[in-house]
């Protein structure tokens, strides 16, 4: 995996934040670009606010910290904070940063791109390779978390490579580029360009599951 891919996604997302301004829509629920930028800044730079991203009872505190950050720095200041990267800490370690941030920044970059009229990118083979590698590491955990017992999930990329997760008798095959498969598993199902094959009940079970970490 190139050391620069997560940094490239970060920089291009921040450029898009600057271009679109604070009120543009995203695919992250009701969040605007301002909300999404604040989320990214809090996630890697706020020890009090970050836990609520993963721990629902603390989500209210996270929301307050995001709002306070926007009030203090303004939208442009928050985007600059994201652009400048994580503060001193584990996220400064390149190996940690790459694994923790590539999918995060890819998904949120696409959240902004696709909510504002852009389609899949077709000029990033290095990104697709890196995302496929990360899917191989993360898909087993994601499928276990989703609770799709009895179903084997088979991920197939556009070149025919495959990763099979689970040991169920029913097999559901999801086919797409690595980037589209990532978006599908991270809940962007209305926008991910993938196809499903398998028994109707098994496909419905997989489509209803929540895979995101």
mmCIF file of C-alpha atoms in Angstrom:
data_model
loop_
_atom_site.group_PDB
_atom_site.id
_atom_site.type_symbol
_atom_site.label_atom_id
_atom_site.label_comp_id
_atom_site.label_asym_id
_atom_site.label_seq_id
_atom_site.Cartn_x
_atom_site.Cartn_y
_atom_site.Cartn_z
ATOM 1 C CA UNK A 1 0.000 0.000 0.000
ATOM 2 C CA UNK A 2 1.379 3.394 -0.900
ATOM 3 C CA UNK A 3 2.159 5.538 2.096
ATOM 4 C CA UNK A 4 0.528 8.487 0.375
ATOM 5 C CA UNK A 5 -2.931 7.191 -0.515
ATOM 6 C CA UNK A 6 -4.682 8.176 2.699
ATOM 7 C CA UNK A 7 -2.963 11.566 2.574
ATOM 8 C CA UNK A 8 -4.087 12.015 -1.027
ATOM 9 C CA UNK A 9 -7.692 11.225 -0.108
ATOM 10 C CA UNK A 10 -7.453 13.668 2.789
ATOM 11 C CA UNK A 11 -6.065 16.465 0.609
ATOM 12 C CA UNK A 12 -8.607 15.949 -2.179
ATOM 13 C CA UNK A 13 -11.489 15.826 0.296
ATOM 14 C CA UNK A 14 -10.316 19.079 1.883
ATOM 15 C CA UNK A 15 -10.066 20.670 -1.559
ATOM 16 C CA UNK A 16 -13.665 19.605 -2.154
ATOM 17 C CA UNK A 17 -14.720 21.001 1.221
ATOM 18 C CA UNK A 18 -13.197 24.336 0.203
ATOM 19 C CA UNK A 19 -14.879 24.236 -3.200
ATOM 20 C CA UNK A 20 -18.374 23.368 -1.967
ATOM 21 C CA UNK A 21 -18.541 25.356 1.252
ATOM 22 C CA UNK A 22 -20.145 24.411 4.581
ATOM 23 C CA UNK A 23 -23.754 23.723 3.550
ATOM 24 C CA UNK A 24 -23.316 21.106 0.818
ATOM 25 C CA UNK A 25 -25.019 17.727 1.318
ATOM 26 C CA UNK A 26 -23.206 14.471 2.023
ATOM 27 C CA UNK A 27 -24.184 10.803 2.120
ATOM 28 C CA UNK A 28 -23.512 10.774 5.884
ATOM 29 C CA UNK A 29 -27.126 11.038 6.958
ATOM 30 C CA UNK A 30 -28.234 14.623 7.474
ATOM 31 C CA UNK A 31 -24.687 15.921 7.853
ATOM 32 C CA UNK A 32 -23.533 18.837 5.760
ATOM 33 C CA UNK A 33 -19.943 19.293 4.666
ATOM 34 C CA UNK A 34 -19.387 21.380 7.818
ATOM 35 C CA UNK A 35 -20.625 18.531 10.012
ATOM 36 C CA UNK A 36 -18.472 15.993 8.201
ATOM 37 C CA UNK A 37 -15.341 18.145 8.466
ATOM 38 C CA UNK A 38 -15.978 18.582 12.198
ATOM 39 C CA UNK A 39 -16.447 14.820 12.586
ATOM 40 C CA UNK A 40 -13.077 14.141 10.970
ATOM 41 C CA UNK A 41 -11.325 16.744 13.110
ATOM 42 C CA UNK A 42 -12.859 15.435 16.341
ATOM 43 C CA UNK A 43 -12.204 11.810 15.394
ATOM 44 C CA UNK A 44 -8.449 12.199 15.303
ATOM 45 C CA UNK A 45 -7.827 15.214 17.498
ATOM 46 C CA UNK A 46 -10.276 15.310 20.422
ATOM 47 C CA UNK A 47 -9.776 12.797 23.230
ATOM 48 C CA UNK A 48 -13.065 13.773 24.858
ATOM 49 C CA UNK A 49 -15.155 13.883 21.717
ATOM 50 C CA UNK A 50 -13.830 10.925 19.737
ATOM 51 C CA UNK A 51 -15.145 8.040 21.903
ATOM 52 C CA UNK A 52 -18.750 8.920 21.102
ATOM 53 C CA UNK A 53 -18.163 8.042 17.461
ATOM 54 C CA UNK A 54 -18.056 4.363 18.468
ATOM 55 C CA UNK A 55 -19.896 4.416 21.826
ATOM 56 C CA UNK A 56 -23.535 5.461 21.312
ATOM 57 C CA UNK A 57 -24.188 6.689 24.884
ATOM 58 C CA UNK A 58 -21.396 9.240 24.388
ATOM 59 C CA UNK A 59 -22.600 10.444 20.981
ATOM 60 C CA UNK A 60 -24.234 13.523 22.468
ATOM 61 C CA UNK A 61 -20.892 14.712 23.801
ATOM 62 C CA UNK A 62 -19.335 14.133 20.387
ATOM 63 C CA UNK A 63 -22.019 16.279 18.755
ATOM 64 C CA UNK A 64 -21.384 19.060 21.266
ATOM 65 C CA UNK A 65 -17.634 18.921 20.663
ATOM 66 C CA UNK A 66 -18.172 19.077 16.900
ATOM 67 C CA UNK A 67 -20.449 22.098 17.243
ATOM 68 C CA UNK A 68 -18.036 23.811 19.626
ATOM 69 C CA UNK A 69 -15.144 23.248 17.235
ATOM 70 C CA UNK A 70 -17.069 24.830 14.369
ATOM 71 C CA UNK A 71 -18.032 27.769 16.582
ATOM 72 C CA UNK A 72 -14.433 28.291 17.656
ATOM 73 C CA UNK A 73 -12.589 27.819 14.353
ATOM 74 C CA UNK A 74 -15.259 28.392 11.723
ATOM 75 C CA UNK A 75 -15.692 26.102 8.739
ATOM 76 C CA UNK A 76 -12.463 27.147 7.012
ATOM 77 C CA UNK A 77 -10.503 26.644 10.223
ATOM 78 C CA UNK A 78 -11.914 23.166 10.745
ATOM 79 C CA UNK A 79 -11.087 22.204 7.154
ATOM 80 C CA UNK A 80 -7.535 23.480 7.687
ATOM 81 C CA UNK A 81 -7.309 21.379 10.850
ATOM 82 C CA UNK A 82 -8.319 18.284 8.908
ATOM 83 C CA UNK A 83 -5.954 19.152 6.061
ATOM 84 C CA UNK A 84 -3.002 19.519 8.436
ATOM 85 C CA UNK A 85 -3.414 15.986 9.721
ATOM 86 C CA UNK A 86 -3.595 14.392 13.141
ATOM 87 C CA UNK A 87 -1.893 15.870 16.204
ATOM 88 C CA UNK A 88 0.969 14.138 17.966
ATOM 89 C CA UNK A 89 -0.128 10.650 18.930
ATOM 90 C CA UNK A 90 -0.677 7.170 17.456
ATOM 91 C CA UNK A 91 -2.228 8.575 14.265
ATOM 92 C CA UNK A 92 1.100 10.239 13.497
ATOM 93 C CA UNK A 93 2.662 6.799 13.038
ATOM 94 C CA UNK A 94 2.453 6.154 9.274
ATOM 95 C CA UNK A 95 1.537 2.469 9.553
ATOM 96 C CA UNK A 96 -1.255 3.235 12.029
ATOM 97 C CA UNK A 97 -2.452 6.241 10.069
ATOM 98 C CA UNK A 98 -2.688 4.355 6.782
ATOM 99 C CA UNK A 99 -4.744 1.477 8.190
ATOM 100 C CA UNK A 100 -6.972 3.714 10.314
ATOM 101 C CA UNK A 101 -7.564 6.410 7.729
ATOM 102 C CA UNK A 102 -7.568 5.124 4.166
ATOM 103 C CA UNK A 103 -11.073 3.656 4.198
ATOM 104 C CA UNK A 104 -12.339 6.447 6.475
ATOM 105 C CA UNK A 105 -11.197 9.167 4.106
ATOM 106 C CA UNK A 106 -12.125 7.245 0.968
ATOM 107 C CA UNK A 107 -15.696 6.687 2.168
ATOM 108 C CA UNK A 108 -16.160 10.270 3.318
ATOM 109 C CA UNK A 109 -14.580 11.629 0.132
ATOM 110 C CA UNK A 110 -17.164 9.637 -1.800
ATOM 111 C CA UNK A 111 -19.877 10.816 0.607
ATOM 112 C CA UNK A 112 -19.214 14.356 -0.563
ATOM 113 C CA UNK A 113 -18.501 13.592 -4.226
ATOM 114 C CA UNK A 114 -21.594 11.490 -4.855
ATOM 115 C CA UNK A 115 -23.985 13.660 -2.893
ATOM 116 C CA UNK A 116 -22.944 16.491 -5.189
ATOM 117 C CA UNK A 117 -23.308 14.833 -8.570
ATOM 118 C CA UNK A 118 -20.073 12.900 -9.150
ATOM 119 C CA UNK A 119 -19.877 9.209 -10.005
ATOM 120 C CA UNK A 120 -17.259 6.536 -9.357
ATOM 121 C CA UNK A 121 -13.644 7.375 -10.042
ATOM 122 C CA UNK A 122 -12.041 5.175 -12.707
ATOM 123 C CA UNK A 123 -8.514 6.587 -12.711
ATOM 124 C CA UNK A 124 -7.175 5.293 -9.383
ATOM 125 C CA UNK A 125 -5.840 1.741 -9.796
ATOM 126 C CA UNK A 126 -3.458 2.206 -6.871
ATOM 127 C CA UNK A 127 -6.369 3.131 -4.626
ATOM 128 C CA UNK A 128 -8.381 0.104 -5.756
ATOM 129 C CA UNK A 129 -5.460 -2.218 -4.970
ATOM 130 C CA UNK A 130 -5.066 -0.735 -1.498
ATOM 131 C CA UNK A 131 -8.792 -0.926 -0.748
ATOM 132 C CA UNK A 132 -8.923 -4.560 -1.858
ATOM 133 C CA UNK A 133 -6.043 -5.347 0.497
ATOM 134 C CA UNK A 134 -7.804 -3.646 3.413
ATOM 135 C CA UNK A 135 -11.059 -5.442 2.619
ATOM 136 C CA UNK A 136 -9.196 -8.714 2.989
ATOM 137 C CA UNK A 137 -8.168 -7.747 6.499
ATOM 138 C CA UNK A 138 -11.422 -6.183 7.642
ATOM 139 C CA UNK A 139 -14.172 -8.182 5.935
ATOM 140 C CA UNK A 140 -14.060 -11.125 8.398
ATOM 141 C CA UNK A 141 -14.659 -8.788 11.347
ATOM 142 C CA UNK A 142 -17.345 -6.877 9.473
ATOM 143 C CA UNK A 143 -19.258 -10.026 8.531
ATOM 144 C CA UNK A 144 -19.085 -11.413 12.087
ATOM 145 C CA UNK A 145 -20.350 -8.101 13.469
ATOM 146 C CA UNK A 146 -23.202 -8.021 10.965
ATOM 147 C CA UNK A 147 -24.647 -11.266 12.288
ATOM 148 C CA UNK A 148 -25.429 -12.934 8.971
ATOM 149 C CA UNK A 149 -25.173 -16.450 10.341
ATOM 150 C CA UNK A 150 -25.763 -19.247 7.869
ATOM 151 C CA UNK A 151 -24.538 -17.133 4.968
ATOM 152 C CA UNK A 152 -21.144 -17.096 3.294
ATOM 153 C CA UNK A 153 -20.365 -13.708 1.765
ATOM 154 C CA UNK A 154 -18.244 -13.866 -1.369
ATOM 155 C CA UNK A 155 -16.707 -10.570 -2.503
ATOM 156 C CA UNK A 156 -15.578 -10.487 -6.131
ATOM 157 C CA UNK A 157 -13.761 -7.531 -7.652
ATOM 158 C CA UNK A 158 -14.075 -6.386 -11.235
ATOM 159 C CA UNK A 159 -10.954 -8.352 -12.200
ATOM 160 C CA UNK A 160 -12.368 -11.625 -10.875
ATOM 161 C CA UNK A 161 -10.347 -11.856 -7.661
ATOM 162 C CA UNK A 162 -12.397 -12.981 -4.700
ATOM 163 C CA UNK A 163 -12.485 -13.076 -0.924
ATOM 164 C CA UNK A 164 -14.857 -15.432 0.863
ATOM 165 C CA UNK A 165 -15.985 -14.755 4.424
ATOM 166 C CA UNK A 166 -18.144 -16.926 6.650
ATOM 167 C CA UNK A 167 -19.020 -20.620 6.661
ATOM 168 C CA UNK A 168 -22.730 -20.652 5.949
ATOM 169 C CA UNK A 169 -24.449 -23.060 3.592
ATOM 170 C CA UNK A 170 -25.966 -20.221 1.559
ATOM 171 C CA UNK A 171 -23.595 -18.177 -0.574
ATOM 172 C CA UNK A 172 -24.188 -14.549 -1.502
ATOM 173 C CA UNK A 173 -21.833 -13.056 -4.076
ATOM 174 C CA UNK A 174 -21.314 -9.289 -4.210
ATOM 175 C CA UNK A 175 -19.424 -8.076 -7.269
ATOM 176 C CA UNK A 176 -17.927 -4.656 -7.937
ATOM 177 C CA UNK A 177 -14.701 -2.708 -7.905
ATOM 178 C CA UNK A 178 -12.978 -2.686 -4.509
ATOM 179 C CA UNK A 179 -14.071 0.898 -3.936
ATOM 180 C CA UNK A 180 -17.707 0.090 -4.676
ATOM 181 C CA UNK A 181 -17.562 -2.970 -2.415
ATOM 182 C CA UNK A 182 -16.230 -0.780 0.395
ATOM 183 C CA UNK A 183 -19.093 1.668 -0.074
ATOM 184 C CA UNK A 184 -21.616 -1.183 -0.084
ATOM 185 C CA UNK A 185 -20.303 -2.665 3.150
ATOM 186 C CA UNK A 186 -20.144 0.757 4.779
ATOM 187 C CA UNK A 187 -23.822 1.403 4.181
ATOM 188 C CA UNK A 188 -23.788 3.558 1.021
ATOM 189 C CA UNK A 189 -26.016 1.045 -0.711
ATOM 190 C CA UNK A 190 -28.093 3.503 -2.694
ATOM 191 C CA UNK A 191 -24.932 4.742 -4.386
ATOM 192 C CA UNK A 192 -22.549 1.762 -4.548
ATOM 193 C CA UNK A 193 -22.417 0.160 -7.993
ATOM 194 C CA UNK A 194 -22.421 -3.548 -7.132
ATOM 195 C CA UNK A 195 -24.420 -6.608 -8.106
ATOM 196 C CA UNK A 196 -25.746 -9.435 -5.921
ATOM 197 C CA UNK A 197 -26.154 -13.118 -6.708
ATOM 198 C CA UNK A 198 -27.631 -15.794 -4.480
ATOM 199 C CA UNK A 199 -30.816 -17.115 -2.949
ATOM 200 C CA UNK A 200 -33.373 -14.329 -2.535
ATOM 201 C CA UNK A 201 -33.712 -14.809 1.230
ATOM 202 C CA UNK A 202 -29.951 -14.875 1.751
ATOM 203 C CA UNK A 203 -29.447 -11.787 -0.408
ATOM 204 C CA UNK A 204 -32.155 -9.965 1.544
ATOM 205 C CA UNK A 205 -30.464 -10.941 4.817
ATOM 206 C CA UNK A 206 -27.116 -9.587 3.663
ATOM 207 C CA UNK A 207 -28.636 -6.383 2.297
ATOM 208 C CA UNK A 208 -30.405 -5.772 5.608
ATOM 209 C CA UNK A 209 -27.240 -6.267 7.667
ATOM 210 C CA UNK A 210 -25.046 -3.484 9.036
ATOM 211 C CA UNK A 211 -21.406 -4.205 8.237
ATOM 212 C CA UNK A 212 -19.657 -0.946 9.088
ATOM 213 C CA UNK A 213 -17.172 -0.914 11.946
#
